[in-house]
Amino acid sequence: MGISKRFKWRILITSIALLLNLIVLVIQENFSWWRLATLPVNLFLGWVVGLQIDKYLHSKRELDSTKSVLVDYTYALDSSVDAIGITNEEGNHEFVNEELARLYGYQKDELLTIHWEKLFTQESIDYFHENFFSEVKKNGYDRSEATGLKSDGSTFPLEITMSLLNETQKTLVIIRDITKKKQYEAMVKYKAEHNELTHLPNRRKLNQDLEIFKEQSLESSLLFIDLDRFKITNDTMGREVGDKLLIEVAERLNFFSNRMIKTYHLGGDEFVVLILKENMDFVKNIAMDIGEYIKEPFYLKGNEIFVTASIGISGSPEHTDDMNELITMADTAMYYAKLDGKNTYKFFNNELKEQRERRTLIEIELRRAIRNEELYVVYQPKFDLHNSKLAGIEALIRWDNPVLGMVSPMEFIPVAEDTGLINEIGNWIINDVLYQMRRWQDKGYSPVKVSVNVSQRQFRDNNFVPFIESCLYSYSIEAKYLEFEVTESVIENIDLVMPKINSLKALGVGISIDDFGTGYSSLSMLKNLPFDTLKIDQSFIRDLIGNSQDLSLVKTIISIGQTFNLNVVAEGIEKEEHLHLLAELDCPMGQGYFFSKPIRPEQLEVEFFKLIGD
């Protein structure tokens, strides 16, 4: 079809010339050879005329087609979501689509009179000349990000793709607005670097900032802050209140933030305050101010809530130029601030480092202690102070480790508490004690009440009471011969432990409050909780001689015990004078080195036990 159109007029005119010549030859009366000789010439002329007509018509068709295509292309480019323009060698626009005009806030005709540099910030223009154009010339195209400048002077982020048009000095430019992309990236970056609850910068952001400080050789001090008693608040009042408390703590800490002080939330109840280029007195004052501000009451959902902060402080480069170590050192100092009674601050030093290393070693070895049978139980007898007869026994744990030697419970019990190992160790002690009680009864010794220390973590274990009930049943031990000693810290979380205390009492197990007078005990607590025994802390007994205040305090505690019909046990009796004074105060029971140190069960049998019927 296309071939016939291209030769149409050549064939037609040549055919007409042939036909005319034949007609002339036919109608002539006399045949003329010269007429016949001109036939090829006429045919050729007809072919030439037809050729010109064909060329003209073909060109016209091509032109019309090209115009149609250009119209289609222009419509397509104007419909594109990308902004497209073509610039000449001088950098002026020869073509722009509707999106380019809309994006920059111009009319299309205006853009055709504007140099391309008017559409970008100076920073982007400099970048194009220094780097981008060279890559385009080298590869024929390139893609990059830049900042566009709109007609109203506002800017926006964009992605630009530039291509050289072959065999011309013109350039095809495609521009895409990436504002939403940048906003999304900024949102993702923000979420990655900030705590979701408090919106403070998180540990990742802290690590990034510390690396920047290190690269810039900036001196800094790091305050590692941990809230005291937060878990109790969170457990008793619910996570919603706990979260709100963390938000308000973050707001209080953020009060200290400025150009030189930055605040971070690492997660849970752990926060960090980073101070740049300040002396230790300033850092100390900030730590004190933070402690004072945090301990002010919080009012959440109609409740007045009190928390305090333990703060550990480390410095760079004073202590280390390793940023991870800097955090660890501050964490270590914070840990020992808690051991010092909480609600205080402590600077890191080498002594703390050594203590931390030993603590880490204790944790490692403690995890193997039960399996390796390194733990054992000793027993300290309690006596009736009126007749000196055996009135009870306290079971105490001991640990002999092949690496560390004998480790004091004062050292390893806090580690067991912090790591959660106390549940496993506590259950092992209870099982071992009940097993030993079964052996004593099988040997025919008179039953005697044995008390075992129980931690707050054990009371938080929902399987604790069923475990006790199972052990009593397995060893056929009457519950009245088992007593649990709890510290006042356990009672702080009264809503959590009360159901378990009631369940133990229902079984017949006794409950004793240990170290009475050293914590936050109140008369209402003694009135409302089903205690059986009250133990006077040994610190009061130790200084009883010649100390009228301690004497009055012990007398008061004994009187309180009698008022609430509780057994009272005085710990730490070491001298005969202690015994006489306590007898005068009418203290019913006591224990201490004056009678016996904690001893193995075999020695206890020999020295203090009696066979049934004796």
XYZ file of C-alpha atoms in Angstrom:
614
model
C 0.000 0.000 0.000
C 2.832 2.340 0.860
C 4.726 1.531 -2.379
C 1.726 2.254 -4.622
C 1.298 5.639 -2.942
C 4.948 6.539 -3.428
C 4.789 5.684 -7.222
C 1.215 6.669 -7.815
C 1.744 9.877 -9.814
C 4.790 8.614 -11.695
C 2.820 5.631 -12.963
C -0.290 7.696 -13.674
C 1.398 10.518 -15.666
C 3.661 8.114 -17.523
C 0.584 6.064 -18.448
C -1.238 9.208 -19.662
C 1.777 10.218 -21.797
C 1.880 6.735 -23.287
C -1.834 6.806 -23.981
C -1.713 10.243 -25.616
C 1.192 9.265 -27.827
C -0.577 6.088 -28.927
C -3.763 8.060 -29.723
C -1.786 10.547 -31.792
C -0.106 7.702 -33.710
C -3.428 6.026 -34.383
C -5.332 9.085 -35.549
C -2.532 10.324 -37.821
C -3.175 9.660 -41.471
C 0.443 9.143 -42.276
C 2.680 7.118 -39.975
C 5.588 9.233 -38.635
C 8.714 7.583 -37.359
C 9.807 10.668 -35.513
C 6.564 10.542 -33.515
C 7.395 7.021 -32.554
C 10.952 8.084 -31.667
C 9.631 10.765 -29.242
C 7.561 8.194 -27.318
C 10.405 7.311 -24.854
C 11.119 10.974 -24.360
C 7.480 11.688 -23.520
C 7.349 8.701 -21.218
C 10.497 9.899 -19.427
C 9.102 13.412 -19.083
C 5.870 11.938 -17.688
C 7.903 9.877 -15.220
C 9.877 12.963 -14.116
C 6.710 15.050 -13.647
C 5.083 12.214 -11.710
C 8.238 11.834 -9.632
C 8.093 15.469 -8.544
C 4.425 15.202 -7.723
C 5.071 11.994 -5.724
C 7.929 13.650 -3.836
C 5.795 16.652 -2.978
C 2.878 14.571 -1.809
C 5.153 12.240 0.140
C 6.872 15.167 1.847
C 3.500 16.669 2.658
C 2.339 13.397 4.155
C 5.581 13.083 6.158
C 5.228 16.635 7.399
C 1.617 16.100 8.395
C 2.560 12.856 10.096
C 5.452 14.527 11.912
C 3.207 17.331 13.074
C 0.707 14.775 14.286
C 3.400 12.853 16.125
C 4.766 16.047 17.655
C 1.300 16.960 18.810
C 0.949 13.487 20.323
C 4.376 13.718 21.944
C 3.657 17.171 23.301
C 0.372 15.942 24.740
C 2.112 12.928 26.231
C 4.892 15.067 27.750
C 2.344 17.498 29.139
C 0.515 14.543 30.691
C 3.707 13.235 32.352
C 3.954 13.351 36.154
C 7.619 14.260 35.746
C 8.735 17.772 34.892
C 10.512 17.730 31.502
C 12.460 20.397 29.688
C 14.900 20.716 26.778
C 17.653 23.338 26.926
C 19.920 24.560 24.155
C 23.655 25.156 24.200
C 23.197 28.520 25.936
C 21.122 26.936 28.706
C 17.804 28.451 27.663
C 14.679 26.344 27.467
C 13.437 25.340 24.031
C 10.720 23.084 25.374
C 8.983 22.697 28.750
C 5.974 20.578 29.690
C 3.043 21.549 31.849
C 4.422 19.768 34.949
C 7.679 21.735 34.832
C 5.740 24.985 34.706
C 3.400 23.881 37.511
C 6.230 22.607 39.669
C 8.111 25.906 39.569
C 5.053 28.162 39.538
C 5.571 29.682 36.070
C 3.600 29.814 32.850
C 5.076 27.701 30.046
C 5.811 30.785 27.955
C 7.662 32.353 30.901
C 9.887 29.325 31.314
C 10.924 29.531 27.646
C 12.511 32.900 28.450
C 14.267 31.802 31.664
C 17.800 30.414 31.924
C 18.004 27.081 33.713
C 20.076 28.529 36.573
C 17.050 30.537 37.718
C 15.412 27.258 38.729
C 18.029 26.114 41.286
C 19.665 27.329 44.489
C 23.220 28.613 44.271
C 24.500 25.574 46.145
C 22.966 23.291 43.537
C 24.286 25.424 40.653
C 27.805 25.184 42.097
C 27.445 21.439 42.428
C 26.267 21.115 38.806
C 29.270 23.033 37.480
C 31.791 21.286 39.734
C 30.619 17.680 39.455
C 27.368 16.918 37.724
C 27.977 18.305 34.206
C 31.304 16.493 33.909
C 29.584 13.167 34.612
C 26.869 13.965 32.059
C 29.464 14.742 29.380
C 31.418 11.614 30.285
C 28.524 9.142 30.295
C 25.916 10.949 28.201
C 23.573 11.102 31.190
C 23.553 11.244 34.998
C 21.160 11.450 37.908
C 21.471 13.376 41.151
C 19.598 15.237 43.862
C 19.461 19.006 44.149
C 17.346 21.851 45.510
C 14.881 23.678 43.261
C 14.015 27.383 43.510
C 10.386 28.242 42.744
C 8.988 31.492 41.353
C 7.911 32.599 44.847
C 11.394 32.054 46.271
C 10.564 28.829 48.131
C 12.761 25.744 47.727
C 12.079 22.042 47.427
C 14.163 18.852 47.100
C 14.297 17.269 43.662
C 15.800 14.437 41.689
C 17.244 15.491 38.325
C 18.099 13.263 35.372
C 20.050 14.933 32.552
C 20.722 13.401 29.107
C 22.584 14.746 26.074
C 20.574 14.613 22.855
C 22.659 12.861 20.179
C 24.268 14.983 17.460
C 23.011 18.201 19.075
C 24.136 20.554 21.802
C 20.784 20.222 23.483
C 20.021 18.600 26.833
C 16.967 16.707 28.000
C 16.210 17.348 31.671
C 13.720 15.349 33.755
C 12.925 16.667 37.241
C 10.970 14.893 39.955
C 9.773 16.516 43.206
C 10.972 14.289 46.067
C 9.521 16.294 48.950
C 7.363 13.392 50.147
C 10.252 10.981 49.793
C 12.468 13.239 51.896
C 9.718 13.674 54.462
C 9.316 9.902 54.702
C 13.073 9.420 55.009
C 13.169 12.094 57.715
C 10.308 10.364 59.544
C 12.036 6.976 59.335
C 15.300 8.542 60.515
C 13.531 10.298 63.385
C 11.836 7.090 64.510
C 15.119 5.213 64.270
C 16.872 7.799 66.440
C 14.169 8.607 69.009
C 12.357 6.686 71.719
C 8.817 5.933 70.610
C 7.296 6.721 74.014
C 9.140 9.825 75.220
C 10.435 11.091 71.835
C 13.855 11.704 73.363
C 16.897 10.676 71.287
C 17.633 6.982 71.838
C 20.756 4.834 72.232
C 21.466 4.836 68.474
C 21.460 8.631 68.420
C 23.620 8.697 71.545
C 26.182 6.433 69.876
C 26.183 8.642 66.759
C 26.679 11.808 68.802
C 29.433 10.232 70.878
C 31.276 9.238 67.700
C 30.991 12.817 66.425
C 32.352 14.132 69.728
C 35.220 11.659 69.490
C 36.066 12.721 65.922
C 36.023 16.356 66.993
C 38.041 15.603 70.166
C 35.313 17.099 72.371
C 35.462 16.530 76.107
C 32.245 15.247 77.622
C 30.682 13.799 80.755
C 28.001 11.132 80.614
C 25.363 10.758 83.325
C 23.670 7.334 83.306
C 20.319 7.656 85.125
C 18.183 4.792 86.381
C 14.903 5.310 88.241
C 14.653 3.706 91.687
C 11.496 1.692 92.455
C 10.110 2.235 88.952
C 9.351 -1.459 88.459
C 7.285 -1.511 91.639
C 5.230 1.437 90.383
C 4.842 -0.175 86.972
C 3.771 -3.521 88.454
C 1.346 -2.143 91.026
C -0.249 0.709 89.083
C -0.131 -0.710 85.573
C 1.825 -0.067 82.425
C -0.272 2.927 81.404
C 0.721 4.808 84.570
C 4.299 3.554 84.186
C 4.482 4.914 80.638
C 3.047 8.241 81.720
C 5.610 8.400 84.504
C 8.435 7.841 81.998
C 7.042 10.615 79.778
C 6.994 13.072 82.667
C 10.485 12.045 83.804
C 11.674 12.676 80.235
C 10.086 16.136 80.328
C 11.863 16.937 83.586
C 15.207 15.757 82.228
C 14.657 17.663 79.004
C 14.366 20.812 81.136
C 18.168 20.643 81.482
C 18.788 20.374 77.727
C 20.551 23.212 75.928
C 23.386 23.678 73.449
C 25.857 22.003 75.834
C 23.571 19.440 77.498
C 21.718 16.693 75.620
C 19.195 14.200 77.014
C 18.573 10.633 75.786
C 16.195 7.791 76.650
C 17.871 4.405 76.261
C 14.714 2.425 77.021
C 12.755 1.307 80.059
C 13.674 3.564 82.975
C 17.220 4.266 81.770
C 18.167 7.775 80.650
C 21.414 9.536 79.748
C 22.402 13.172 80.060
C 25.463 14.174 78.011
C 27.361 17.301 79.062
C 29.992 18.913 76.803
C 33.174 20.644 77.975
C 32.328 21.366 81.585
C 34.299 20.889 84.817
C 33.448 18.264 87.403
C 31.891 20.761 89.815
C 29.375 21.739 87.149
C 28.661 18.074 86.352
C 28.240 17.328 90.053
C 25.759 20.188 90.438
C 23.762 19.005 87.410
C 23.606 15.482 88.888
C 22.399 16.878 92.209
C 19.795 19.086 90.508
C 18.511 16.156 88.454
C 18.187 14.042 91.599
C 16.276 16.788 93.404
C 13.969 17.436 90.445
C 13.181 13.755 89.886
C 12.255 13.066 93.506
C 9.542 15.724 93.499
C 6.129 13.999 93.418
C 4.403 13.064 90.173
C 0.622 13.328 89.987
C -0.781 10.653 87.688
C -4.440 9.652 87.472
C -5.202 10.994 90.923
C -2.174 9.302 92.511
C 0.846 10.943 94.085
C 3.859 8.918 92.952
C 7.413 9.200 94.229
C 10.518 7.910 92.482
C 14.180 8.750 92.854
C 17.176 8.492 90.553
C 20.501 6.701 90.874
C 23.129 8.370 88.680
C 26.490 7.118 87.461
C 28.987 9.517 85.889
C 31.899 8.897 83.512
C 34.022 11.273 81.471
C 35.818 11.342 78.120
C 38.740 11.347 77.634
C 39.380 11.251 81.406
C 38.165 7.677 81.809
C 38.223 6.451 78.216
C 38.014 7.630 74.621
C 35.996 4.539 73.663
C 32.372 5.625 73.546
C 30.933 2.187 74.321
C 33.185 1.912 77.358
C 32.093 5.396 78.425
C 28.480 4.213 78.645
C 29.478 0.996 80.416
C 31.539 2.908 82.976
C 28.675 5.290 83.756
C 26.359 2.274 84.034
C 28.809 0.697 86.483
C 28.918 3.858 88.599
C 25.110 3.966 88.568
C 24.963 0.366 89.794
C 27.109 1.233 92.799
C 25.075 4.362 93.430
C 22.107 2.003 93.854
C 24.109 -0.180 96.220
C 24.924 2.924 98.266
C 21.250 3.360 99.013
C 19.883 4.788 95.744
C 18.802 8.400 95.220
C 22.415 9.479 94.825
C 25.190 9.853 92.258
C 28.617 8.299 91.943
C 31.613 9.043 89.735
C 33.313 6.149 87.996
C 36.798 5.177 89.204
C 39.168 2.220 88.928
C 37.941 0.763 92.198
C 34.428 0.564 90.787
C 35.847 -0.985 87.644
C 37.497 -3.728 89.689
C 34.303 -4.252 91.662
C 32.324 -4.483 88.429
C 34.764 -7.007 86.994
C 34.434 -9.102 90.134
C 30.656 -8.815 89.950
C 30.756 -10.025 86.335
C 32.914 -12.964 87.386
C 30.522 -13.740 90.246
C 27.617 -13.749 87.801
C 29.441 -16.112 85.448
C 30.401 -18.533 88.222
C 27.016 -18.269 89.950
C 25.260 -19.547 86.837
C 27.209 -22.782 87.231
C 27.079 -22.998 91.012
C 23.939 -25.096 91.398
C 24.910 -27.481 88.631
C 28.380 -27.922 90.152
C 26.955 -28.366 93.682
C 28.960 -25.430 95.032
C 26.060 -24.040 97.085
C 25.195 -25.461 100.471
C 23.009 -24.564 103.461
C 24.118 -23.883 107.027
C 21.824 -23.454 110.005
C 21.909 -20.980 112.879
C 19.837 -21.929 115.911
C 17.411 -19.582 117.681
C 16.856 -19.831 121.404
C 14.202 -19.049 123.960
C 15.914 -16.351 126.040
C 13.981 -17.351 129.177
C 15.027 -21.007 129.336
C 17.862 -21.212 126.714
C 16.086 -23.995 124.847
C 16.224 -24.410 121.058
C 13.259 -22.507 119.629
C 13.936 -22.455 115.913
C 16.538 -22.501 113.152
C 17.406 -20.093 110.354
C 18.665 -21.604 107.092
C 21.444 -19.596 105.464
C 23.109 -20.167 102.082
C 26.863 -20.411 101.556
C 28.947 -20.604 98.384
C 32.392 -22.108 97.955
C 33.657 -21.521 94.410
C 36.889 -23.045 93.013
C 37.786 -19.743 91.303
C 36.574 -17.157 93.817
C 36.816 -19.173 97.021
C 34.216 -18.466 99.703
C 31.865 -15.758 98.442
C 29.790 -13.827 100.959
C 26.007 -13.829 100.508
C 26.275 -10.033 100.795
C 28.141 -10.214 97.463
C 26.365 -12.851 95.457
C 22.740 -12.457 96.587
C 22.441 -8.937 95.032
C 23.913 -10.366 91.814
C 21.393 -13.189 91.905
C 18.616 -10.630 92.452
C 19.705 -8.446 89.535
C 20.139 -11.329 87.093
C 16.986 -13.229 88.067
C 19.015 -16.219 89.267
C 17.535 -15.718 92.735
C 14.398 -17.648 91.749
C 16.371 -20.745 90.812
C 18.670 -20.424 93.823
C 15.773 -19.671 96.178
C 13.816 -22.698 95.021
C 16.916 -24.849 95.420
C 17.358 -23.646 99.016
C 13.722 -24.340 99.913
C 13.858 -27.812 98.399
C 17.160 -28.589 100.146
C 15.875 -27.338 103.516
C 12.683 -29.403 103.324
C 14.710 -32.439 102.279
C 16.935 -31.904 105.333
C 13.896 -31.503 107.597
C 12.593 -34.825 106.285
C 15.919 -36.481 107.087
C 15.890 -35.080 110.622
C 12.406 -36.360 111.249
C 13.319 -39.747 109.781
C 16.209 -39.864 112.269
C 13.728 -39.306 115.084
C 14.612 -35.734 116.032
C 11.901 -33.492 117.444
C 10.457 -31.189 114.764
C 11.617 -27.580 114.966
C 10.553 -24.568 112.915
C 13.033 -23.621 110.169
C 12.984 -20.159 108.604
C 14.189 -19.424 105.065
C 14.863 -16.010 103.529
C 12.721 -15.196 100.478
C 13.339 -12.347 98.028
C 10.980 -9.936 96.360
C 11.612 -11.590 92.978
C 10.444 -14.930 94.337
C 7.183 -13.352 95.463
C 6.674 -11.998 91.943
C 6.858 -15.559 90.569
C 3.336 -16.893 90.013
C 4.609 -20.451 90.503
C 6.086 -19.706 93.933
C 3.156 -20.807 96.121
C 2.384 -23.963 94.062
C 6.085 -24.871 94.296
C 6.023 -24.568 98.106
C 2.854 -26.628 98.343
C 4.398 -29.304 96.108
C 7.600 -29.481 98.171
C 5.713 -29.724 101.489
C 3.664 -32.565 100.061
C 6.674 -34.360 98.540
C 8.626 -34.417 101.815
C 5.568 -34.799 104.081
C 6.483 -31.752 106.151
C 3.823 -29.954 108.167
C 3.588 -26.347 106.967
C 3.677 -25.004 110.549
C 7.353 -25.986 110.745
C 8.287 -23.781 107.785
C 8.672 -20.013 108.044
C 9.657 -17.461 105.399
C 11.628 -14.369 106.333
C 10.970 -11.319 104.173
C 12.586 -7.890 104.236
C 10.644 -4.648 104.329
C 11.474 -4.046 100.654
C 9.183 -6.967 99.796
C 6.320 -5.277 101.579
C 6.773 -2.091 99.492
C 4.978 -3.907 96.684
C 2.081 -4.846 98.938
C -0.557 -5.274 96.228
C 1.620 -7.827 94.456
C 2.799 -9.867 97.460
C -0.335 -9.791 99.611
C -2.188 -12.525 97.674
C 0.841 -14.815 97.933
C 1.294 -14.115 101.647
C -2.354 -14.964 102.242
C -1.971 -18.170 100.203
C 1.084 -19.196 102.249
C -0.752 -18.439 105.477
C -3.634 -20.578 104.259
C -1.167 -23.442 103.857
C 0.001 -22.888 107.437
C 3.430 -21.429 106.597
C 4.725 -18.743 108.977
C 5.814 -15.263 107.831
C 8.568 -13.279 109.549
C 9.623 -9.706 108.821
C 13.414 -9.483 108.823
C 15.672 -6.516 109.741
C 12.775 -4.641 111.324
C 13.445 -0.943 111.881
C 15.884 -0.427 108.995
C 13.330 0.306 106.295
C 9.896 1.839 105.995
C 7.904 -0.261 108.404
C 4.762 1.211 109.849
C 2.303 0.184 112.517
C -0.447 -0.059 109.925
C 1.642 -2.604 108.017
C 2.026 -4.744 111.143
C -1.682 -4.406 111.789
C -2.862 -5.309 108.296
C -0.375 -8.005 107.271
C -0.503 -11.536 108.714
C 3.009 -11.654 110.199
C 3.966 -14.213 112.832
C 7.447 -13.025 113.765
C 9.292 -9.730 114.009
C 13.106 -9.810 113.895
C 15.107 -6.943 115.386
C 18.002 -6.019 113.102
C 21.418 -6.933 114.481
C 22.717 -3.359 114.033
C 20.530 -2.303 116.967
C 21.650 -5.229 119.118
C 25.351 -4.700 118.368
C 25.297 -1.160 119.814
C 22.860 -1.967 122.590
C 25.473 -1.742 125.370
C 25.981 1.824 126.511
C 23.680 3.292 123.846
C 20.494 4.630 125.390
C 18.917 5.395 122.003
C 19.329 1.847 120.688
C 18.187 0.507 124.046
C 14.995 2.569 123.861
C 14.443 1.583 120.240
C 14.809 -2.144 120.983
C 12.469 -1.802 123.943
C 9.907 -0.118 121.705
C 10.167 -2.836 119.043
C 9.666 -5.565 121.652
C 6.645 -3.696 122.973
C 5.235 -3.402 119.438
C 5.672 -7.120 118.930
C 3.845 -7.889 122.166
C 1.055 -5.464 121.246
C 0.462 -7.240 117.921
C 0.957 -10.681 119.477
C 4.062 -11.412 117.388
C 7.089 -13.515 118.160
C 10.119 -11.250 118.546
C 13.619 -12.448 117.687
C 16.742 -10.412 118.394
C 19.537 -10.981 115.851
C 23.265 -10.519 116.435
C 23.595 -11.515 120.126
C 27.361 -11.763 120.552
C 27.985 -11.002 124.252
C 26.535 -12.065 127.556
C 25.709 -8.405 128.238
C 23.447 -8.441 125.177
C 21.651 -11.477 126.588
C 21.105 -9.889 130.021
C 19.813 -6.614 128.578
C 17.409 -8.409 126.229
C 16.176 -10.575 129.084
C 15.503 -7.450 131.124
C 13.568 -6.029 128.170
C 11.543 -9.276 128.077
C 12.664 -10.220 124.558
C 11.409 -13.784 124.031
C 13.870 -15.139 121.417
C 17.364 -14.495 120.077
C 20.169 -15.760 117.891
C 23.811 -14.875 117.340
C 27.395 -15.939 117.742
C 27.024 -15.966 121.548
C 24.982 -19.122 121.094
C 26.315 -20.475 117.801
C 27.521 -19.384 114.436
C 25.770 -20.900 111.387
C 26.828 -24.555 111.216
C 26.384 -27.639 109.073
C 23.310 -29.823 109.723
C 25.415 -32.680 111.094
C 26.966 -30.425 113.757
C 23.565 -28.976 114.566
C 22.251 -32.470 115.230
C 25.083 -33.268 117.608
C 25.077 -30.024 119.571
C 21.439 -28.959 119.745
C 18.962 -31.611 118.626
C 17.139 -34.036 120.865
C 15.546 -37.301 119.913
C 11.810 -37.616 120.318
C 11.112 -39.123 123.734
C 14.305 -37.880 125.374
